[in-house]
Coordinates of C-alpha atoms and ligand atoms in Angstrom, one line a residue:
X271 CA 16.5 7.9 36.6
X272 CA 17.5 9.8 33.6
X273 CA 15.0 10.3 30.9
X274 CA 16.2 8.4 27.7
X275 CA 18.0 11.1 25.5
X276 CA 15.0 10.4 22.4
X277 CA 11.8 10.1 24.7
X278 CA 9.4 12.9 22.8
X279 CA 8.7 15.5 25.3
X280 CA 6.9 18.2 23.3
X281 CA 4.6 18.3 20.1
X282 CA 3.6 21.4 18.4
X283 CA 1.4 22.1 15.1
X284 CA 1.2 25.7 13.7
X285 CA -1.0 26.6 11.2
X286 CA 0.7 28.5 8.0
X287 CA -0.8 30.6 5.3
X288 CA 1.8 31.4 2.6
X289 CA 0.6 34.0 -0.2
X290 CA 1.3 31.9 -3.6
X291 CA 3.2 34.0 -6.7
X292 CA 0.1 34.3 -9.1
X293 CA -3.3 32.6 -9.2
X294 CA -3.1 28.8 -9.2
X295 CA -6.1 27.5 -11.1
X296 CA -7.0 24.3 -10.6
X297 CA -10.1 22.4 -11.7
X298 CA -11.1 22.0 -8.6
X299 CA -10.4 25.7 -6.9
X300 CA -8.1 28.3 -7.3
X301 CA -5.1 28.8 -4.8
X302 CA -4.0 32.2 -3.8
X303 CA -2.7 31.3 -0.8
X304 CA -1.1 27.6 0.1
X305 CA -2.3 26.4 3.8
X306 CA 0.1 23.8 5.4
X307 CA 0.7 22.5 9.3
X308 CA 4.1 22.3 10.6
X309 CA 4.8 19.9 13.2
X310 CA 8.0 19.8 15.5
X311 CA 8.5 17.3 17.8
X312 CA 10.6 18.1 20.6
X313 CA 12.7 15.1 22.1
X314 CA 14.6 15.1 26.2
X315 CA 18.3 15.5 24.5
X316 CA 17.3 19.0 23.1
X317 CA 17.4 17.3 19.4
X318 CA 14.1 18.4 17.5
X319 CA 12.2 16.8 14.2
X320 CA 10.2 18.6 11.1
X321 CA 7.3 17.4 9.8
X322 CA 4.7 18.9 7.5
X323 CA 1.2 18.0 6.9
X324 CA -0.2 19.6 3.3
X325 CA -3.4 19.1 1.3
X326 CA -4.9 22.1 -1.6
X327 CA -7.8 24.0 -1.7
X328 CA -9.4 23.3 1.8
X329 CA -11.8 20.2 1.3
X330 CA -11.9 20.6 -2.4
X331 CA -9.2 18.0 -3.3
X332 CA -9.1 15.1 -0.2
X333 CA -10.7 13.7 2.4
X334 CA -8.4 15.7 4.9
X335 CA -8.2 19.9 5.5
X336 CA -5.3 21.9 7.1
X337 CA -7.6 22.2 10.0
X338 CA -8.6 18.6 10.2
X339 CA -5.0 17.4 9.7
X340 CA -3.9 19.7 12.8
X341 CA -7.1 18.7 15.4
X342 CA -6.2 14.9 14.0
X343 CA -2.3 15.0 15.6
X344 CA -3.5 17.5 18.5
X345 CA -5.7 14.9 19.9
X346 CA -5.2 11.8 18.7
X347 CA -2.1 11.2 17.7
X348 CA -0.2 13.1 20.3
X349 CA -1.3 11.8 23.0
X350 CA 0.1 8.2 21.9
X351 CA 3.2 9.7 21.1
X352 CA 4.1 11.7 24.2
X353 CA 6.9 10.4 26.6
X354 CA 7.5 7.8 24.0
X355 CA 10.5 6.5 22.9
X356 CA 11.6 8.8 19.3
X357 CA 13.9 6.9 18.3
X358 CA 11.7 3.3 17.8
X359 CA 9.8 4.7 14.9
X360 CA 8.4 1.5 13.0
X361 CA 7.0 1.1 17.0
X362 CA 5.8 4.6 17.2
X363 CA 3.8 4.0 13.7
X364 CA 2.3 1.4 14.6
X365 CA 1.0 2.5 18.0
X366 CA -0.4 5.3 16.1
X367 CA -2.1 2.7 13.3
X368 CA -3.9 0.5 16.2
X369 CA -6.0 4.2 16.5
X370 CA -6.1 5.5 13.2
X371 CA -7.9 4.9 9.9
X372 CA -7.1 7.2 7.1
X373 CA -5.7 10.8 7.8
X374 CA -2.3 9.7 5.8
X375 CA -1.5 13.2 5.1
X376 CA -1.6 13.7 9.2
X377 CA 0.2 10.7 10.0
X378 CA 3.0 11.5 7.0
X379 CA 3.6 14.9 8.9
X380 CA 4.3 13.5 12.2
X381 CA 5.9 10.2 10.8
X382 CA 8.6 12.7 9.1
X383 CA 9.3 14.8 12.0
X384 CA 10.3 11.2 13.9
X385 CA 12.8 10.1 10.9
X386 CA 14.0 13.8 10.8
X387 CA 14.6 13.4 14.3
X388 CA 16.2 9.8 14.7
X389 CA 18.7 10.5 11.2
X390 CA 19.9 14.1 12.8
X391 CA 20.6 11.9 16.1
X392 CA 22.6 9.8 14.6
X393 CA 24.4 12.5 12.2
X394 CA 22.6 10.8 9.1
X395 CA 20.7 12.1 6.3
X396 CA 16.8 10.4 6.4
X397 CA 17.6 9.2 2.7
X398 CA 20.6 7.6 4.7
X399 CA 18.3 5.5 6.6
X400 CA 16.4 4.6 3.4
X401 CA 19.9 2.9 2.0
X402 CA 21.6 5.7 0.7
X403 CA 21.1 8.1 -2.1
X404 CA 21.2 6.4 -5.3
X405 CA 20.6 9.7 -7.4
X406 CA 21.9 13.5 -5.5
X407 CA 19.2 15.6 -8.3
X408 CA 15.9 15.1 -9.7
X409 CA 14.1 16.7 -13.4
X410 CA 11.7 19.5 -12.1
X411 CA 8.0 19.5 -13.5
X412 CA 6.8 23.4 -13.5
X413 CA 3.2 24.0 -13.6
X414 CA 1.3 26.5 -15.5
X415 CA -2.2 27.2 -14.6
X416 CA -2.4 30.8 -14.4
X417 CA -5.8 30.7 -15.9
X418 CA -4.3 32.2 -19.0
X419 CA -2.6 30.8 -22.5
X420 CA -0.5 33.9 -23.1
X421 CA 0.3 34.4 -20.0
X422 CA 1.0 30.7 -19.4
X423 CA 3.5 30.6 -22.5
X424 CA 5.4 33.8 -21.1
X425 CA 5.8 31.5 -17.9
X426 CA 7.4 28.7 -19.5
X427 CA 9.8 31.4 -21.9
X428 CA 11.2 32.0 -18.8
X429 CA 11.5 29.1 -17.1
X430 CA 13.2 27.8 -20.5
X431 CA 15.5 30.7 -20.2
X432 CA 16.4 30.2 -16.8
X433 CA 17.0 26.2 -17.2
X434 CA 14.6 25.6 -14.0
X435 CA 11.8 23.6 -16.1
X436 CA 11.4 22.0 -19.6
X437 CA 9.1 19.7 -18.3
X438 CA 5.4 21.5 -18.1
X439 CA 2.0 20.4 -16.2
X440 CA -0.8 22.0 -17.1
X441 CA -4.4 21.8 -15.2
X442 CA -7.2 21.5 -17.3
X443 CA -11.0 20.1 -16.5
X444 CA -12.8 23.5 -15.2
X445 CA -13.0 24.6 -18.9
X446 CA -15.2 23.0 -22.0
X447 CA -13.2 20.1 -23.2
X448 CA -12.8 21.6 -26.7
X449 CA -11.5 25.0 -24.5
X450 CA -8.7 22.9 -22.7
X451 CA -7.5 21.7 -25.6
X452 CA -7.5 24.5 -27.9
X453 CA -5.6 25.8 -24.6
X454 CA -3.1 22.8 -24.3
X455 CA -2.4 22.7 -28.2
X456 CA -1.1 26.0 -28.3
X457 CA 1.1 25.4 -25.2
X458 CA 2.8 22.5 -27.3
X459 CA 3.3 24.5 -29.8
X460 CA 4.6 27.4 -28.5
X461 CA 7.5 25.1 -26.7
X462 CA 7.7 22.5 -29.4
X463 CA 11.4 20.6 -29.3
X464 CA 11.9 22.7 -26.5
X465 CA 9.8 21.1 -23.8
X466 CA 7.3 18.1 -23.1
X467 CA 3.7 19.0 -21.9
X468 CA 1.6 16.8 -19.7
X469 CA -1.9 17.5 -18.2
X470 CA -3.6 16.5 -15.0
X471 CA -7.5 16.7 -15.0
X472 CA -8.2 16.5 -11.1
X473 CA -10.7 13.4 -11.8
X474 CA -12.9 16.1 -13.6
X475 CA -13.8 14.0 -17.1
X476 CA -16.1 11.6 -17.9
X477 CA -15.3 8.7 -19.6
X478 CA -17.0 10.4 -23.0
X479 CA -15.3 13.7 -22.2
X480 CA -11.8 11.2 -21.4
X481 CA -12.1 9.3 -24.4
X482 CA -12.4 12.2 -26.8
X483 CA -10.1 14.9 -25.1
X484 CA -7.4 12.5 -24.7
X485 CA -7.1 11.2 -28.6
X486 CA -7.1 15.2 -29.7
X487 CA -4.4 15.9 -26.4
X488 CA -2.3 13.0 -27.6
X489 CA -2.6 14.3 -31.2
X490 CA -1.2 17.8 -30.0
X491 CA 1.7 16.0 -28.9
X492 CA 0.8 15.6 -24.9
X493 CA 2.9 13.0 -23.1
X494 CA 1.4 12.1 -20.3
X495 CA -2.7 12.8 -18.6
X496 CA -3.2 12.7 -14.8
X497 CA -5.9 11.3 -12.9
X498 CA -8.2 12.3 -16.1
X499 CA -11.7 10.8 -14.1
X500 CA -12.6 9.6 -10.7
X501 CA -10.1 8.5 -8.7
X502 CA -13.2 5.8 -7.4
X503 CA -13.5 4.7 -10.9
X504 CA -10.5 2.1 -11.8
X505 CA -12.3 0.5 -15.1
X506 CA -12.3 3.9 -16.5
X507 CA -8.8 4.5 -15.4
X508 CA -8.4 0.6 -17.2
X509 CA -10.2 1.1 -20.4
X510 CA -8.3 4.6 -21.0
X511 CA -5.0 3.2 -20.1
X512 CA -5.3 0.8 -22.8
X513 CA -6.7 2.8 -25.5
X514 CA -4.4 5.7 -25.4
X515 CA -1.2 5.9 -26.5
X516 CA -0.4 8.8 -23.6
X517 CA 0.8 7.9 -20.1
X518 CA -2.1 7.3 -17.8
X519 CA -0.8 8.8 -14.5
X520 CA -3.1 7.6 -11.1
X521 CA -2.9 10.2 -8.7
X522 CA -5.5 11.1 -6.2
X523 CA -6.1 7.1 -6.1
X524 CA -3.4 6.6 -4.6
X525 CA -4.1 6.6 -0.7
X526 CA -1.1 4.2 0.1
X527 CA 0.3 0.5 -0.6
X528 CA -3.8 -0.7 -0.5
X529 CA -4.4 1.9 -3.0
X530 CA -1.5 0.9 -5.3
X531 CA -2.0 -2.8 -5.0
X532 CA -5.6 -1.9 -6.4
X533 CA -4.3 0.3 -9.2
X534 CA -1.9 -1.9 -10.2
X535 CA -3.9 -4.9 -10.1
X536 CA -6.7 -2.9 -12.0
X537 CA -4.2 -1.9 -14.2
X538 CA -6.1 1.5 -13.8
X539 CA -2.8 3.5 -15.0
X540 CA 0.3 2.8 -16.5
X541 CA 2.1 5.2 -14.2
X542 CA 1.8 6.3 -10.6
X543 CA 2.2 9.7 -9.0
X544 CA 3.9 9.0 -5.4
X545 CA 3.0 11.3 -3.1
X546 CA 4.3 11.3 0.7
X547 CA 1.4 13.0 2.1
X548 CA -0.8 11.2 0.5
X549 CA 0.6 7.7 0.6
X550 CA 0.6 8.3 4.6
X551 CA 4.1 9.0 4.9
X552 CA 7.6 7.6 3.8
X553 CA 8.2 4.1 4.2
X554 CA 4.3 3.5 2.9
X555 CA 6.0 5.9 0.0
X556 CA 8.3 4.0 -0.5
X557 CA 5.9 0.3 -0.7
X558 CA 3.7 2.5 -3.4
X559 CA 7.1 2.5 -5.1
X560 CA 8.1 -0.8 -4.7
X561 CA 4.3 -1.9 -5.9
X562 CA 4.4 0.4 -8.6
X563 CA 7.7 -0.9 -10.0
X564 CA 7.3 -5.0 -9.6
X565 CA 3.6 -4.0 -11.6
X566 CA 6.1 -2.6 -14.0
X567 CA 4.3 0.7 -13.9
X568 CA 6.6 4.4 -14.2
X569 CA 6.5 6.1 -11.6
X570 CA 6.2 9.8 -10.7
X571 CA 7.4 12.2 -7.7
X572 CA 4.4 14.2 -7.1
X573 CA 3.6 16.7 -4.7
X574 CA 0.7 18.2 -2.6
X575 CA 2.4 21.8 -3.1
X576 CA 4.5 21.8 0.4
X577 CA 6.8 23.9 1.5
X578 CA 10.8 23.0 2.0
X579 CA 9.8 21.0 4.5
X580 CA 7.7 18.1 3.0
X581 CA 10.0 18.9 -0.5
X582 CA 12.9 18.1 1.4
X583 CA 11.6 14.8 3.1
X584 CA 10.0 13.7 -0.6
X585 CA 13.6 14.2 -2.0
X586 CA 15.4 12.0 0.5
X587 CA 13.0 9.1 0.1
X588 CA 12.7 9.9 -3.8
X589 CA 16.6 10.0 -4.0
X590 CA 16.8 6.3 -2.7
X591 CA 14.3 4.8 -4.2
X592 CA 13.6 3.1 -8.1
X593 CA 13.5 4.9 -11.2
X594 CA 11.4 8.4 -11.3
X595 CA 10.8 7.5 -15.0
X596 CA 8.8 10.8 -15.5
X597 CA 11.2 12.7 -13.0
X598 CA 9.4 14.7 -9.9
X599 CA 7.2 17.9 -9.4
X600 CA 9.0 18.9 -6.0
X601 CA 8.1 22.6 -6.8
X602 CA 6.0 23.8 -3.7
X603 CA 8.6 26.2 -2.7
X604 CA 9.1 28.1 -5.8
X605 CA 5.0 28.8 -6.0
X606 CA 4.9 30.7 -2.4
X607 CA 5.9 34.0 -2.3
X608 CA 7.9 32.8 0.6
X609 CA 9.2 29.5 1.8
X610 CA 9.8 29.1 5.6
X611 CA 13.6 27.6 5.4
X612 CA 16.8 29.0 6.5
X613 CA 18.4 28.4 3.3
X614 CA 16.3 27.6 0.4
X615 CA 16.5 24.3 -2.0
X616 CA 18.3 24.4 -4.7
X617 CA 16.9 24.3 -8.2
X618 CA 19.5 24.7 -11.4
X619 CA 19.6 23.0 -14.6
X620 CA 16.0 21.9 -14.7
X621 CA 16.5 19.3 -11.3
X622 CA 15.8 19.5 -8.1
X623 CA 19.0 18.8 -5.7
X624 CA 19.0 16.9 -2.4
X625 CA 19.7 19.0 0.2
X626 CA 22.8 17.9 2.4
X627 CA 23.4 17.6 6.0
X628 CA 21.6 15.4 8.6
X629 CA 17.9 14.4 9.2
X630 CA 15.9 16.2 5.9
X631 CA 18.4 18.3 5.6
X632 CA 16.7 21.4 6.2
X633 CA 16.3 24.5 9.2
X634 CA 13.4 26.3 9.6
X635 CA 13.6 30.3 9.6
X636 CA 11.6 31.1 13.0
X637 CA 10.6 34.4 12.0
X638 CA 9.0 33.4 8.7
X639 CA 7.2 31.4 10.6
X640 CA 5.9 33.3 13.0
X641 CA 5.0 36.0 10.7
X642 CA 2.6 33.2 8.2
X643 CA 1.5 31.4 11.6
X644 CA -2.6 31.9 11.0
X645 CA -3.1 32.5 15.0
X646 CA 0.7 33.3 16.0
X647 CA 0.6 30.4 18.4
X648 CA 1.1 27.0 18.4
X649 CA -0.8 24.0 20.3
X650 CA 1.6 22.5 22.6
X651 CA 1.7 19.0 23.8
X652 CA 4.8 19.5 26.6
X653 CA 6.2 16.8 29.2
X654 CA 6.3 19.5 32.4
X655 CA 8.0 16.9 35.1
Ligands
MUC1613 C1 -2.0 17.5 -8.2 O1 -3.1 17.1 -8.4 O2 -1.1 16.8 -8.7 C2 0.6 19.1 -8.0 C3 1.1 20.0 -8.8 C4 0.1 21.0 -9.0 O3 0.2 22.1 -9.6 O4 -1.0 20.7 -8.3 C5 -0.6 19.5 -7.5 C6 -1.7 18.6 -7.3
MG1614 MG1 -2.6 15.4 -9.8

């Protein structure tokens, strides 16, 4: 009998380490190199799907680790996907959920390799599955946390001059409050008119160190804080969102729908960050979204730093989807030294563009990623009969 042309005959996860551009300090850890785990699927009709599974910093900003996220597909979630039908993915998913319990950054990257998959099957783009593109280009957030103010100004100058960013993050909470923003207030000034400024704290305040360094960040002209104390601690996240005048952006507690209903119903933010990875995928993406909006919170397209892989998949889902009030910070590819695509996104007049052409829209390039692959081997999952 002839195998069904999307039965899933091979899975592979690879390990990357990509050298970043500069030092990427973070409250939480400093990046010099960004770890990721590609996953291909491999289906009977030759036809092949991308996935990507990202966190930062090791174990220093989630639950889940590049190494963790690889052992979790390699040897649970494999084996309940092999032989299976591809192209059934809402089946596939939930297979994989009657085993699984957290992990969403695991379960996004092999979730993404089945849509990328099934939409280059059927000669579709993934954000054709998800209705259609409603928007073909996103506004680009850049982030400057070289460690350094000058040097951090000279970045935007020419990101200014280049029209790739207007829009600047910058990470503060490893510094003395009164440091940060002494650091932050000269940023906005050095760009005033020119650019807007937001901050993300990486949960690092108090809610005394909060209360005060947001009144004297909103006086300096900041737009937006993100994820300024414990993602555990929603009253916090309440009380602040009502007594500043400054966005309140929930980021790292956001692990999915759950997550968002919680936040939202908390009203611990008035703005979400939606991230794929860490919402568990794309369609659980997406219900953050639709959450988000019926709360009548803005949303945000945020990123785990990925590669052109995860970018890509975040930009066809974030392409379809509501309203990115405070645009998207897609930018993963442009902080490695490298990225691992065959043709690199595109990023001109301070937006992101969706890439065309079926599935994510993106190829790998093979020898890049053999020559960042951490062991220069993959673990294989492979039908032999
Ligand atoms: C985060 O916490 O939002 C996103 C941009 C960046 O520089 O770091 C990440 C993680
Ligand atoms: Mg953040």
């Amino acid at each position: 009998m002839p195998r069904p042309a999307a039965q899933i005959d091979a899975i592979e996860t690879r390990i990357l380490d990509l050298p970043t551009i500069r030092g990427h300090v973070l409250s939480m850890t400093t990046m010099h190199v960004q770890t990721i785990v590609l996953v291909t699927l491999r289906f009977a009709d030759g036809s092949i799907g991308l996935g990507e599974g990202t966190t930062i910093g090791g174990l220093s900003y989630g639950a889940e680790s590049p190494e963790s996220i690889r052992s979790a597909i390699d040897t649970y979630l494999a084996p309940i996907l092999m032989g299976q039908d591809g192209d059934a993915v809402a089946a596939r998913m939930a297979a994989i959920d009657a085993h699984l319990v957290g992990n969403p950054i695991a379960r996004c990257a092999v979730e993404t390799a089945l849509w990328d998959a099934k939409a280059s099957r059927l000669d579709l783009s993934v954000a054709d599955l998800f209705g259609g593109p409603v928007r073909h280009g996103l506004p680009i957030v850049w982030t400057l946390a070289s460690g350094d103010t000058a040097r951090d100004i000279e970045e935007a100058e020419k990101m200014l001059e280049a029209r790739r960013h207007r829009d600047f993050k910058l990470k503060i909470g490893r510094r003395d409050v009164r440091e940060d923003v002494a650091h932050v207030a000269a940023i906005v000034r050095a760009v005033e008119n020119r650019a807007s400024v937001r901050v993300d704290v990486n949960q690092h305040w108090s809610i005394d160190q909060a209360r005060w360094g947001l009144a004297a960040l909103e006086e300096a002209g900041v737009t937006m804080a993100e994820q300024p104390v414990a993602a555990t601690d929603l009253p916090a996240m309440a009380d602040l969102s009502r007594q500043c005048r400054l966005a309140i952006l929930a980021d790292e507690a956001l692990r999915g729908p759950g997550d968002a209903y919680r936040v939202a119903r908390g009203r611990a933010g008035t703005a979400l960050a939606v991230k794929v990875g860490q919402s568990g995928g794309l369609v659980r993406a997406r219900e953050v979204m639709a959450i988000g909006q019926a709360a009548g919170l803005s949303l945000y397209g945020g990123t785990m730093l990925e590669t052109g892989v995860c970018t890509a998949a975040a930009m066809q889902l974030f392409c379809t989807g509501p309203d990115l009030e405070w645009g998207c910070e897609l930018f993963g590819p442009l902080l490695l030294t490298e990225d691992i695509l065959a043709q690199p996104l595109q990023y001109t007049d301070f937006e992101i563009r969706l890439p065309d052409g079926p599935g994510i829209g993106v190829a790998l390039d093979l020898d890049k990623v053999d020559a960042f692959d951490r062991e220069r081997g993959s673990t294989l999952h492979r039908i032999t009969a």
